[in-house]
């Protein structure tokens, strides 16, 4: 008998993938961040210059580093190409100061290379899927919102995704088209939590669509039973 034990975090999507069951499972997932996933989506160079970088830095830093182990911590960062030369060195400096390893595509690594003390690693295909639960984040530069949404819907676990943008139409499109249990605009992914949503103690965060989705409180584990009391009534 193989006595090796592999530890899998209870809030990890790997738990449902690794543990076969004949019973129904509510599957939890991980978090991408548009700072989970698209940090700033300007449409023109002028908008790129006027983007609220302080908001983007504050929210992205909180989403990743406020606590590394929860399933709502940001694990991947997508940055629009127009804002990346300004934004990436600054967020890179914040991550470097906290010892966060950045696994980037070629464009991201080129912009992060000058950051003192930055821990940089070339990203692999697996990194875009990965839930690290650790001071590691994948970083990718994207051409536009279309590319960001395609990337998210392909690689995300559909747990939580967020966009940081000052363009209302981009925010609304992100909310419509990103297929995740929680979608956010200009807020840290760390808010994806049953208690924060007013559900009381959280049982887990479901990435399924049937029957529970998103943060699950005690009501999410229950079903309805309809009781009808009559005195001979019939349908016409």
PDB file of N, CA and C in Angstrom, residues 54-98:
ATOM      1  N   UNK A  54      -2.491  55.032  -9.260  1.00  0.00           N
ATOM      2  CA  UNK A  54      -2.439  54.820  -7.811  1.00  0.00           C
ATOM      3  C   UNK A  54      -3.505  53.819  -7.377  1.00  0.00           C
ATOM      4  N   UNK A  55      -4.703  53.939  -7.961  1.00  0.00           N
ATOM      5  CA  UNK A  55      -5.757  52.963  -7.668  1.00  0.00           C
ATOM      6  C   UNK A  55      -5.321  51.575  -8.128  1.00  0.00           C
ATOM      7  N   UNK A  56      -4.783  51.499  -9.337  1.00  0.00           N
ATOM      8  CA  UNK A  56      -4.377  50.200  -9.883  1.00  0.00           C
ATOM      9  C   UNK A  56      -3.287  49.558  -9.038  1.00  0.00           C
ATOM     10  N   UNK A  57      -2.325  50.352  -8.597  1.00  0.00           N
ATOM     11  CA  UNK A  57      -1.249  49.826  -7.761  1.00  0.00           C
ATOM     12  C   UNK A  57      -1.775  49.342  -6.423  1.00  0.00           C
ATOM     13  N   UNK A  58      -2.613  50.148  -5.802  1.00  0.00           N
ATOM     14  CA  UNK A  58      -3.148  49.813  -4.479  1.00  0.00           C
ATOM     15  C   UNK A  58      -3.991  48.542  -4.516  1.00  0.00           C
ATOM     16  N   UNK A  59      -4.872  48.448  -5.511  1.00  0.00           N
ATOM     17  CA  UNK A  59      -5.773  47.305  -5.594  1.00  0.00           C
ATOM     18  C   UNK A  59      -5.013  46.030  -5.986  1.00  0.00           C
ATOM     19  N   UNK A  60      -4.102  46.140  -6.947  1.00  0.00           N
ATOM     20  CA  UNK A  60      -3.345  44.970  -7.381  1.00  0.00           C
ATOM     21  C   UNK A  60      -2.470  44.436  -6.258  1.00  0.00           C
ATOM     22  N   UNK A  61      -1.804  45.337  -5.556  1.00  0.00           N
ATOM     23  CA  UNK A  61      -0.955  44.932  -4.437  1.00  0.00           C
ATOM     24  C   UNK A  61      -1.784  44.226  -3.359  1.00  0.00           C
ATOM     25  N   UNK A  62      -2.944  44.785  -3.030  1.00  0.00           N
ATOM     26  CA  UNK A  62      -3.792  44.172  -2.012  1.00  0.00           C
ATOM     27  C   UNK A  62      -4.298  42.808  -2.457  1.00  0.00           C
ATOM     28  N   UNK A  63      -4.701  42.716  -3.724  1.00  0.00           N
ATOM     29  CA  UNK A  63      -5.260  41.461  -4.229  1.00  0.00           C
ATOM     30  C   UNK A  63      -4.251  40.323  -4.154  1.00  0.00           C
ATOM     31  N   UNK A  64      -2.963  40.648  -4.340  1.00  0.00           N
ATOM     32  CA  UNK A  64      -1.941  39.601  -4.310  1.00  0.00           C
ATOM     33  C   UNK A  64      -1.333  39.401  -2.933  1.00  0.00           C
ATOM     34  N   UNK A  65      -0.993  40.480  -2.235  1.00  0.00           N
ATOM     35  CA  UNK A  65      -0.112  40.342  -1.072  1.00  0.00           C
ATOM     36  C   UNK A  65      -0.788  40.497   0.281  1.00  0.00           C
ATOM     37  N   UNK A  66      -2.069  40.884   0.323  1.00  0.00           N
ATOM     38  CA  UNK A  66      -2.715  41.028   1.632  1.00  0.00           C
ATOM     39  C   UNK A  66      -2.705  39.710   2.389  1.00  0.00           C
ATOM     40  N   UNK A  67      -2.865  38.613   1.654  1.00  0.00           N
ATOM     41  CA  UNK A  67      -2.716  37.258   2.191  1.00  0.00           C
ATOM     42  C   UNK A  67      -2.563  36.322   1.006  1.00  0.00           C
ATOM     43  N   UNK A  68      -1.559  35.454   1.045  1.00  0.00           N
ATOM     44  CA  UNK A  68      -1.251  34.632  -0.120  1.00  0.00           C
ATOM     45  C   UNK A  68      -2.077  33.358  -0.224  1.00  0.00           C
ATOM     46  N   UNK A  69      -2.515  32.813   0.893  1.00  0.00           N
ATOM     47  CA  UNK A  69      -3.091  31.468   0.883  1.00  0.00           C
ATOM     48  C   UNK A  69      -4.556  31.361   0.485  1.00  0.00           C
ATOM     49  N   UNK A  70      -5.396  32.419   0.607  1.00  0.00           N
ATOM     50  CA  UNK A  70      -6.810  32.237   0.257  1.00  0.00           C
ATOM     51  C   UNK A  70      -7.029  32.043  -1.239  1.00  0.00           C
ATOM     52  N   UNK A  71      -8.163  31.436  -1.577  1.00  0.00           N
ATOM     53  CA  UNK A  71      -8.483  31.190  -2.981  1.00  0.00           C
ATOM     54  C   UNK A  71      -8.878  32.462  -3.713  1.00  0.00           C
ATOM     55  N   UNK A  72      -9.082  33.582  -2.994  1.00  0.00           N
ATOM     56  CA  UNK A  72      -9.428  34.825  -3.675  1.00  0.00           C
ATOM     57  C   UNK A  72      -8.236  35.771  -3.827  1.00  0.00           C
ATOM     58  N   UNK A  73      -7.037  35.287  -3.515  1.00  0.00           N
ATOM     59  CA  UNK A  73      -5.835  36.079  -3.779  1.00  0.00           C
ATOM     60  C   UNK A  73      -5.540  36.048  -5.281  1.00  0.00           C
ATOM     61  N   UNK A  74      -5.096  37.161  -5.832  1.00  0.00           N
ATOM     62  CA  UNK A  74      -4.796  37.225  -7.264  1.00  0.00           C
ATOM     63  C   UNK A  74      -3.607  36.335  -7.593  1.00  0.00           C
ATOM     64  N   UNK A  75      -3.714  35.559  -8.663  1.00  0.00           N
ATOM     65  CA  UNK A  75      -2.657  34.649  -9.070  1.00  0.00           C
ATOM     66  C   UNK A  75      -2.079  35.018 -10.438  1.00  0.00           C
ATOM     67  N   UNK A  76      -2.773  35.851 -11.186  1.00  0.00           N
ATOM     68  CA  UNK A  76      -2.300  36.218 -12.518  1.00  0.00           C
ATOM     69  C   UNK A  76      -2.660  37.668 -12.789  1.00  0.00           C
ATOM     70  N   UNK A  77      -1.776  38.371 -13.463  1.00  0.00           N
ATOM     71  CA  UNK A  77      -1.960  39.788 -13.735  1.00  0.00           C
ATOM     72  C   UNK A  77      -1.808  40.047 -15.228  1.00  0.00           C
ATOM     73  N   UNK A  78      -2.845  40.608 -15.834  1.00  0.00           N
ATOM     74  CA  UNK A  78      -2.795  41.012 -17.242  1.00  0.00           C
ATOM     75  C   UNK A  78      -2.742  42.529 -17.302  1.00  0.00           C
ATOM     76  N   UNK A  79      -1.873  43.058 -18.115  1.00  0.00           N
ATOM     77  CA  UNK A  79      -1.686  44.511 -18.195  1.00  0.00           C
ATOM     78  C   UNK A  79      -1.747  44.955 -19.656  1.00  0.00           C
ATOM     79  N   UNK A  80      -2.557  45.979 -19.918  1.00  0.00           N
ATOM     80  CA  UNK A  80      -2.677  46.504 -21.274  1.00  0.00           C
ATOM     81  C   UNK A  80      -1.336  47.050 -21.747  1.00  0.00           C
ATOM     82  N   UNK A  81      -1.017  46.798 -23.021  1.00  0.00           N
ATOM     83  CA  UNK A  81       0.284  47.181 -23.562  1.00  0.00           C
ATOM     84  C   UNK A  81       0.549  48.677 -23.462  1.00  0.00           C
ATOM     85  N   UNK A  82      -0.506  49.514 -23.549  1.00  0.00           N
ATOM     86  CA  UNK A  82      -0.293  50.957 -23.509  1.00  0.00           C
ATOM     87  C   UNK A  82       0.087  51.444 -22.116  1.00  0.00           C
ATOM     88  N   UNK A  83      -0.371  50.752 -21.090  1.00  0.00           N
ATOM     89  CA  UNK A  83      -0.096  51.189 -19.724  1.00  0.00           C
ATOM     90  C   UNK A  83       1.072  50.427 -19.114  1.00  0.00           C
ATOM     91  N   UNK A  84       1.462  49.309 -19.722  1.00  0.00           N
ATOM     92  CA  UNK A  84       2.487  48.436 -19.139  1.00  0.00           C
ATOM     93  C   UNK A  84       3.828  49.127 -18.876  1.00  0.00           C
ATOM     94  N   UNK A  85       4.353  49.985 -19.792  1.00  0.00           N
ATOM     95  CA  UNK A  85       5.660  50.601 -19.519  1.00  0.00           C
ATOM     96  C   UNK A  85       5.666  51.469 -18.262  1.00  0.00           C
ATOM     97  N   UNK A  86       4.522  52.024 -17.909  1.00  0.00           N
ATOM     98  CA  UNK A  86       4.432  52.846 -16.701  1.00  0.00           C
ATOM     99  C   UNK A  86       4.066  52.015 -15.487  1.00  0.00           C
ATOM    100  N   UNK A  87       3.109  51.113 -15.674  1.00  0.00           N
ATOM    101  CA  UNK A  87       2.561  50.368 -14.539  1.00  0.00           C
ATOM    102  C   UNK A  87       3.460  49.231 -14.058  1.00  0.00           C
ATOM    103  N   UNK A  88       3.988  48.443 -14.960  1.00  0.00           N
ATOM    104  CA  UNK A  88       4.723  47.242 -14.547  1.00  0.00           C
ATOM    105  C   UNK A  88       5.959  47.528 -13.691  1.00  0.00           C
ATOM    106  N   UNK A  89       6.797  48.523 -14.027  1.00  0.00           N
ATOM    107  CA  UNK A  89       7.936  48.782 -13.140  1.00  0.00           C
ATOM    108  C   UNK A  89       7.506  49.166 -11.722  1.00  0.00           C
ATOM    109  N   UNK A  90       6.377  49.859 -11.604  1.00  0.00           N
ATOM    110  CA  UNK A  90       5.930  50.290 -10.273  1.00  0.00           C
ATOM    111  C   UNK A  90       5.328  49.135  -9.480  1.00  0.00           C
ATOM    112  N   UNK A  91       4.472  48.337 -10.099  1.00  0.00           N
ATOM    113  CA  UNK A  91       3.934  47.186  -9.363  1.00  0.00           C
ATOM    114  C   UNK A  91       5.048  46.166  -9.131  1.00  0.00           C
ATOM    115  N   UNK A  92       5.983  46.076 -10.076  1.00  0.00           N
ATOM    116  CA  UNK A  92       7.110  45.174  -9.901  1.00  0.00           C
ATOM    117  C   UNK A  92       7.948  45.539  -8.688  1.00  0.00           C
ATOM    118  N   UNK A  93       8.127  46.838  -8.461  1.00  0.00           N
ATOM    119  CA  UNK A  93       8.892  47.284  -7.294  1.00  0.00           C
ATOM    120  C   UNK A  93       8.174  46.917  -5.998  1.00  0.00           C
ATOM    121  N   UNK A  94       6.843  47.055  -5.988  1.00  0.00           N
ATOM    122  CA  UNK A  94       6.071  46.680  -4.800  1.00  0.00           C
ATOM    123  C   UNK A  94       6.188  45.176  -4.545  1.00  0.00           C
ATOM    124  N   UNK A  95       6.057  44.384  -5.600  1.00  0.00           N
ATOM    125  CA  UNK A  95       6.170  42.929  -5.448  1.00  0.00           C
ATOM    126  C   UNK A  95       7.587  42.533  -5.031  1.00  0.00           C
ATOM    127  N   UNK A  96       8.595  43.162  -5.630  1.00  0.00           N
ATOM    128  CA  UNK A  96       9.982  42.826  -5.300  1.00  0.00           C
ATOM    129  C   UNK A  96      10.267  43.095  -3.825  1.00  0.00           C
ATOM    130  N   UNK A  97       9.746  44.198  -3.314  1.00  0.00           N
ATOM    131  CA  UNK A  97       9.969  44.554  -1.908  1.00  0.00           C
ATOM    132  C   UNK A  97       9.364  43.528  -0.958  1.00  0.00           C
ATOM    133  N   UNK A  98       8.341  42.801  -1.426  1.00  0.00           N
ATOM    134  CA  UNK A  98       7.680  41.798  -0.596  1.00  0.00           C
ATOM    135  C   UNK A  98       8.095  40.378  -0.948  1.00  0.00           C
TER     136      UNK A  98
END
